[in-house]
Amino acid sequence: MIFYGDFMKGKSPLSVIIMIIFMAVILSYFFGGSKITAQNIPDKPVVSDKGGQAGDSTGIPMIYFPETSFDFGTIKQGEKVTHTYIVKNNGDGPLKLIKAKGS
């Protein structure tokens, strides 16, 4: 074993294995795993200097929500409600919605 000395005297092999597993879990929690970072999403649409000019086949999409919120009023527990939001493309290029989720 790696550990020797007074600390390990009298310890059963099972308790040593449990301690090593516990330490590995703690270390993997702090030093492993994926790192999630937030992306900066601008308040205004991003506009390119070249977008929408003659000869440009794609243009720039511009997403627009006529309605940004909806009040369902009082909802009983367990009742399912739905609402459809309209999404419009006010730009010149194709608008692609990828992995859209409701809250």
mmCIF file with all atom_site columns, C-alpha atoms in Angstrom:
data_model
loop_
_atom_site.group_PDB
_atom_site.id
_atom_site.type_symbol
_atom_site.label_atom_id
_atom_site.label_alt_id
_atom_site.label_comp_id
_atom_site.label_asym_id
_atom_site.label_entity_id
_atom_site.label_seq_id
_atom_site.pdbx_PDB_ins_code
_atom_site.Cartn_x
_atom_site.Cartn_y
_atom_site.Cartn_z
_atom_site.occupancy
_atom_site.B_iso_or_equiv
_atom_site.pdbx_formal_charge
_atom_site.auth_seq_id
_atom_site.auth_comp_id
_atom_site.auth_asym_id
_atom_site.auth_atom_id
_atom_site.pdbx_PDB_model_num
ATOM 1   C CA . MET A 1 1   ? 0.000   0.000  0.000   1.00 0.00 ? 1   MET A CA 1
ATOM 2   C CA . ILE A 1 2   ? 0.998   3.609  -0.424  1.00 0.00 ? 2   ILE A CA 1
ATOM 3   C CA . PHE A 1 3   ? 0.080   4.613  3.119   1.00 0.00 ? 3   PHE A CA 1
ATOM 4   C CA . TYR A 1 4   ? 2.370   3.530  5.939   1.00 0.00 ? 4   TYR A CA 1
ATOM 5   C CA . GLY A 1 5   ? 2.946   4.739  9.456   1.00 0.00 ? 5   GLY A CA 1
ATOM 6   C CA . ASP A 1 6   ? 0.860   5.287  12.546  1.00 0.00 ? 6   ASP A CA 1
ATOM 7   C CA . PHE A 1 7   ? -2.147  6.426  10.555  1.00 0.00 ? 7   PHE A CA 1
ATOM 8   C CA . MET A 1 8   ? -2.657  3.006  8.963   1.00 0.00 ? 8   MET A CA 1
ATOM 9   C CA . LYS A 1 9   ? -2.014  0.905  12.063  1.00 0.00 ? 9   LYS A CA 1
ATOM 10  C CA . GLY A 1 10  ? -5.048  -1.105 13.057  1.00 0.00 ? 10  GLY A CA 1
ATOM 11  C CA . LYS A 1 11  ? -7.041  -0.316 9.901   1.00 0.00 ? 11  LYS A CA 1
ATOM 12  C CA . SER A 1 12  ? -8.768  -3.199 8.180   1.00 0.00 ? 12  SER A CA 1
ATOM 13  C CA . PRO A 1 13  ? -8.207  -3.659 4.426   1.00 0.00 ? 13  PRO A CA 1
ATOM 14  C CA . LEU A 1 14  ? -11.909 -2.996 3.813   1.00 0.00 ? 14  LEU A CA 1
ATOM 15  C CA . SER A 1 15  ? -11.790 0.378  5.573   1.00 0.00 ? 15  SER A CA 1
ATOM 16  C CA . VAL A 1 16  ? -8.689  1.323  3.546   1.00 0.00 ? 16  VAL A CA 1
ATOM 17  C CA . ILE A 1 17  ? -10.475 0.450  0.279   1.00 0.00 ? 17  ILE A CA 1
ATOM 18  C CA . ILE A 1 18  ? -13.561 2.428  1.317   1.00 0.00 ? 18  ILE A CA 1
ATOM 19  C CA . MET A 1 19  ? -11.379 5.412  2.225   1.00 0.00 ? 19  MET A CA 1
ATOM 20  C CA . ILE A 1 20  ? -9.567  5.285  -1.140  1.00 0.00 ? 20  ILE A CA 1
ATOM 21  C CA . ILE A 1 21  ? -12.873 5.098  -3.036  1.00 0.00 ? 21  ILE A CA 1
ATOM 22  C CA . PHE A 1 22  ? -14.259 8.008  -1.006  1.00 0.00 ? 22  PHE A CA 1
ATOM 23  C CA . MET A 1 23  ? -11.173 10.117 -1.721  1.00 0.00 ? 23  MET A CA 1
ATOM 24  C CA . ALA A 1 24  ? -11.368 9.266  -5.445  1.00 0.00 ? 24  ALA A CA 1
ATOM 25  C CA . VAL A 1 25  ? -15.012 10.371 -5.584  1.00 0.00 ? 25  VAL A CA 1
ATOM 26  C CA . ILE A 1 26  ? -14.224 13.650 -3.818  1.00 0.00 ? 26  ILE A CA 1
ATOM 27  C CA . LEU A 1 27  ? -11.248 14.360 -6.100  1.00 0.00 ? 27  LEU A CA 1
ATOM 28  C CA . SER A 1 28  ? -13.219 13.557 -9.253  1.00 0.00 ? 28  SER A CA 1
ATOM 29  C CA . TYR A 1 29  ? -15.991 15.897 -8.092  1.00 0.00 ? 29  TYR A CA 1
ATOM 30  C CA . PHE A 1 30  ? -13.626 18.841 -7.701  1.00 0.00 ? 30  PHE A CA 1
ATOM 31  C CA . PHE A 1 31  ? -11.179 18.191 -10.548 1.00 0.00 ? 31  PHE A CA 1
ATOM 32  C CA . GLY A 1 32  ? -13.090 16.150 -13.116 1.00 0.00 ? 32  GLY A CA 1
ATOM 33  C CA . GLY A 1 33  ? -16.225 16.457 -15.149 1.00 0.00 ? 33  GLY A CA 1
ATOM 34  C CA . SER A 1 34  ? -17.285 18.940 -17.744 1.00 0.00 ? 34  SER A CA 1
ATOM 35  C CA . LYS A 1 35  ? -17.057 22.653 -17.372 1.00 0.00 ? 35  LYS A CA 1
ATOM 36  C CA . ILE A 1 36  ? -20.149 24.543 -18.450 1.00 0.00 ? 36  ILE A CA 1
ATOM 37  C CA . THR A 1 37  ? -19.703 28.162 -19.423 1.00 0.00 ? 37  THR A CA 1
ATOM 38  C CA . ALA A 1 38  ? -22.339 30.745 -20.191 1.00 0.00 ? 38  ALA A CA 1
ATOM 39  C CA . GLN A 1 39  ? -22.455 32.275 -23.607 1.00 0.00 ? 39  GLN A CA 1
ATOM 40  C CA . ASN A 1 40  ? -22.904 35.983 -24.035 1.00 0.00 ? 40  ASN A CA 1
ATOM 41  C CA . ILE A 1 41  ? -26.162 36.513 -25.878 1.00 0.00 ? 41  ILE A CA 1
ATOM 42  C CA . PRO A 1 42  ? -26.564 40.045 -27.227 1.00 0.00 ? 42  PRO A CA 1
ATOM 43  C CA . ASP A 1 43  ? -29.752 42.007 -26.565 1.00 0.00 ? 43  ASP A CA 1
ATOM 44  C CA . LYS A 1 44  ? -29.807 43.248 -30.147 1.00 0.00 ? 44  LYS A CA 1
ATOM 45  C CA . PRO A 1 45  ? -29.385 41.079 -33.246 1.00 0.00 ? 45  PRO A CA 1
ATOM 46  C CA . VAL A 1 46  ? -25.869 40.717 -34.573 1.00 0.00 ? 46  VAL A CA 1
ATOM 47  C CA . VAL A 1 47  ? -25.504 42.525 -37.876 1.00 0.00 ? 47  VAL A CA 1
ATOM 48  C CA . SER A 1 48  ? -22.717 41.867 -40.351 1.00 0.00 ? 48  SER A CA 1
ATOM 49  C CA . ASP A 1 49  ? -21.288 44.562 -42.608 1.00 0.00 ? 49  ASP A CA 1
ATOM 50  C CA . LYS A 1 50  ? -21.731 42.230 -45.588 1.00 0.00 ? 50  LYS A CA 1
ATOM 51  C CA . GLY A 1 51  ? -25.165 40.855 -44.732 1.00 0.00 ? 51  GLY A CA 1
ATOM 52  C CA . GLY A 1 52  ? -28.001 41.355 -47.160 1.00 0.00 ? 52  GLY A CA 1
ATOM 53  C CA . GLN A 1 53  ? -25.957 43.046 -49.881 1.00 0.00 ? 53  GLN A CA 1
ATOM 54  C CA . ALA A 1 54  ? -26.408 42.303 -53.555 1.00 0.00 ? 54  ALA A CA 1
ATOM 55  C CA . GLY A 1 55  ? -24.676 39.085 -54.485 1.00 0.00 ? 55  GLY A CA 1
ATOM 56  C CA . ASP A 1 56  ? -25.047 37.683 -50.961 1.00 0.00 ? 56  ASP A CA 1
ATOM 57  C CA . SER A 1 57  ? -27.220 34.603 -51.307 1.00 0.00 ? 57  SER A CA 1
ATOM 58  C CA . THR A 1 58  ? -28.018 34.069 -47.626 1.00 0.00 ? 58  THR A CA 1
ATOM 59  C CA . GLY A 1 59  ? -28.527 37.386 -45.823 1.00 0.00 ? 59  GLY A CA 1
ATOM 60  C CA . ILE A 1 60  ? -28.973 37.586 -42.065 1.00 0.00 ? 60  ILE A CA 1
ATOM 61  C CA . PRO A 1 61  ? -31.874 36.129 -40.084 1.00 0.00 ? 61  PRO A CA 1
ATOM 62  C CA . MET A 1 62  ? -33.527 38.296 -37.423 1.00 0.00 ? 62  MET A CA 1
ATOM 63  C CA . ILE A 1 63  ? -35.758 36.536 -34.898 1.00 0.00 ? 63  ILE A CA 1
ATOM 64  C CA . TYR A 1 64  ? -38.860 38.368 -33.671 1.00 0.00 ? 64  TYR A CA 1
ATOM 65  C CA . PHE A 1 65  ? -41.388 37.369 -30.999 1.00 0.00 ? 65  PHE A CA 1
ATOM 66  C CA . PRO A 1 66  ? -44.636 39.395 -31.230 1.00 0.00 ? 66  PRO A CA 1
ATOM 67  C CA . GLU A 1 67  ? -45.545 38.080 -27.767 1.00 0.00 ? 67  GLU A CA 1
ATOM 68  C CA . THR A 1 68  ? -42.785 37.487 -25.191 1.00 0.00 ? 68  THR A CA 1
ATOM 69  C CA . SER A 1 69  ? -44.909 36.459 -22.197 1.00 0.00 ? 69  SER A CA 1
ATOM 70  C CA . PHE A 1 70  ? -48.307 34.940 -21.461 1.00 0.00 ? 70  PHE A CA 1
ATOM 71  C CA . ASP A 1 71  ? -50.334 34.855 -18.223 1.00 0.00 ? 71  ASP A CA 1
ATOM 72  C CA . PHE A 1 72  ? -52.145 31.549 -17.718 1.00 0.00 ? 72  PHE A CA 1
ATOM 73  C CA . GLY A 1 73  ? -54.043 32.953 -14.748 1.00 0.00 ? 73  GLY A CA 1
ATOM 74  C CA . THR A 1 74  ? -54.923 30.575 -11.912 1.00 0.00 ? 74  THR A CA 1
ATOM 75  C CA . ILE A 1 75  ? -54.091 26.955 -12.700 1.00 0.00 ? 75  ILE A CA 1
ATOM 76  C CA . LYS A 1 76  ? -55.247 24.021 -10.589 1.00 0.00 ? 76  LYS A CA 1
ATOM 77  C CA . GLN A 1 77  ? -52.586 21.562 -9.473  1.00 0.00 ? 77  GLN A CA 1
ATOM 78  C CA . GLY A 1 78  ? -52.113 18.812 -12.052 1.00 0.00 ? 78  GLY A CA 1
ATOM 79  C CA . GLU A 1 79  ? -53.904 20.755 -14.797 1.00 0.00 ? 79  GLU A CA 1
ATOM 80  C CA . LYS A 1 80  ? -52.002 20.871 -18.086 1.00 0.00 ? 80  LYS A CA 1
ATOM 81  C CA . VAL A 1 81  ? -51.996 24.107 -20.032 1.00 0.00 ? 81  VAL A CA 1
ATOM 82  C CA . THR A 1 82  ? -50.428 25.056 -23.337 1.00 0.00 ? 82  THR A CA 1
ATOM 83  C CA . HIS A 1 83  ? -49.764 28.223 -25.274 1.00 0.00 ? 83  HIS A CA 1
ATOM 84  C CA . THR A 1 84  ? -48.308 28.660 -28.736 1.00 0.00 ? 84  THR A CA 1
ATOM 85  C CA . TYR A 1 85  ? -45.802 31.440 -29.300 1.00 0.00 ? 85  TYR A CA 1
ATOM 86  C CA . ILE A 1 86  ? -45.338 32.862 -32.781 1.00 0.00 ? 86  ILE A CA 1
ATOM 87  C CA . VAL A 1 87  ? -41.744 33.144 -33.990 1.00 0.00 ? 87  VAL A CA 1
ATOM 88  C CA . LYS A 1 88  ? -41.125 35.333 -37.020 1.00 0.00 ? 88  LYS A CA 1
ATOM 89  C CA . ASN A 1 89  ? -38.049 35.851 -39.134 1.00 0.00 ? 89  ASN A CA 1
ATOM 90  C CA . ASN A 1 90  ? -37.819 39.548 -39.990 1.00 0.00 ? 90  ASN A CA 1
ATOM 91  C CA . GLY A 1 91  ? -34.426 39.107 -41.646 1.00 0.00 ? 91  GLY A CA 1
ATOM 92  C CA . ASP A 1 92  ? -33.290 38.210 -45.136 1.00 0.00 ? 92  ASP A CA 1
ATOM 93  C CA . GLY A 1 93  ? -31.610 34.879 -44.383 1.00 0.00 ? 93  GLY A CA 1
ATOM 94  C CA . PRO A 1 94  ? -33.039 31.558 -43.211 1.00 0.00 ? 94  PRO A CA 1
ATOM 95  C CA . LEU A 1 95  ? -33.710 31.291 -39.471 1.00 0.00 ? 95  LEU A CA 1
ATOM 96  C CA . LYS A 1 96  ? -32.794 27.962 -37.879 1.00 0.00 ? 96  LYS A CA 1
ATOM 97  C CA . LEU A 1 97  ? -34.214 27.066 -34.463 1.00 0.00 ? 97  LEU A CA 1
ATOM 98  C CA . ILE A 1 98  ? -32.113 24.355 -32.859 1.00 0.00 ? 98  ILE A CA 1
ATOM 99  C CA . LYS A 1 99  ? -32.907 22.616 -29.565 1.00 0.00 ? 99  LYS A CA 1
ATOM 100 C CA . ALA A 1 100 ? -35.686 25.005 -28.520 1.00 0.00 ? 100 ALA A CA 1
ATOM 101 C CA . LYS A 1 101 ? -37.100 24.213 -25.062 1.00 0.00 ? 101 LYS A CA 1
ATOM 102 C CA . GLY A 1 102 ? -39.850 25.656 -22.934 1.00 0.00 ? 102 GLY A CA 1
ATOM 103 C CA . SER A 1 103 ? -39.397 26.366 -19.275 1.00 0.00 ? 103 SER A CA 1
#
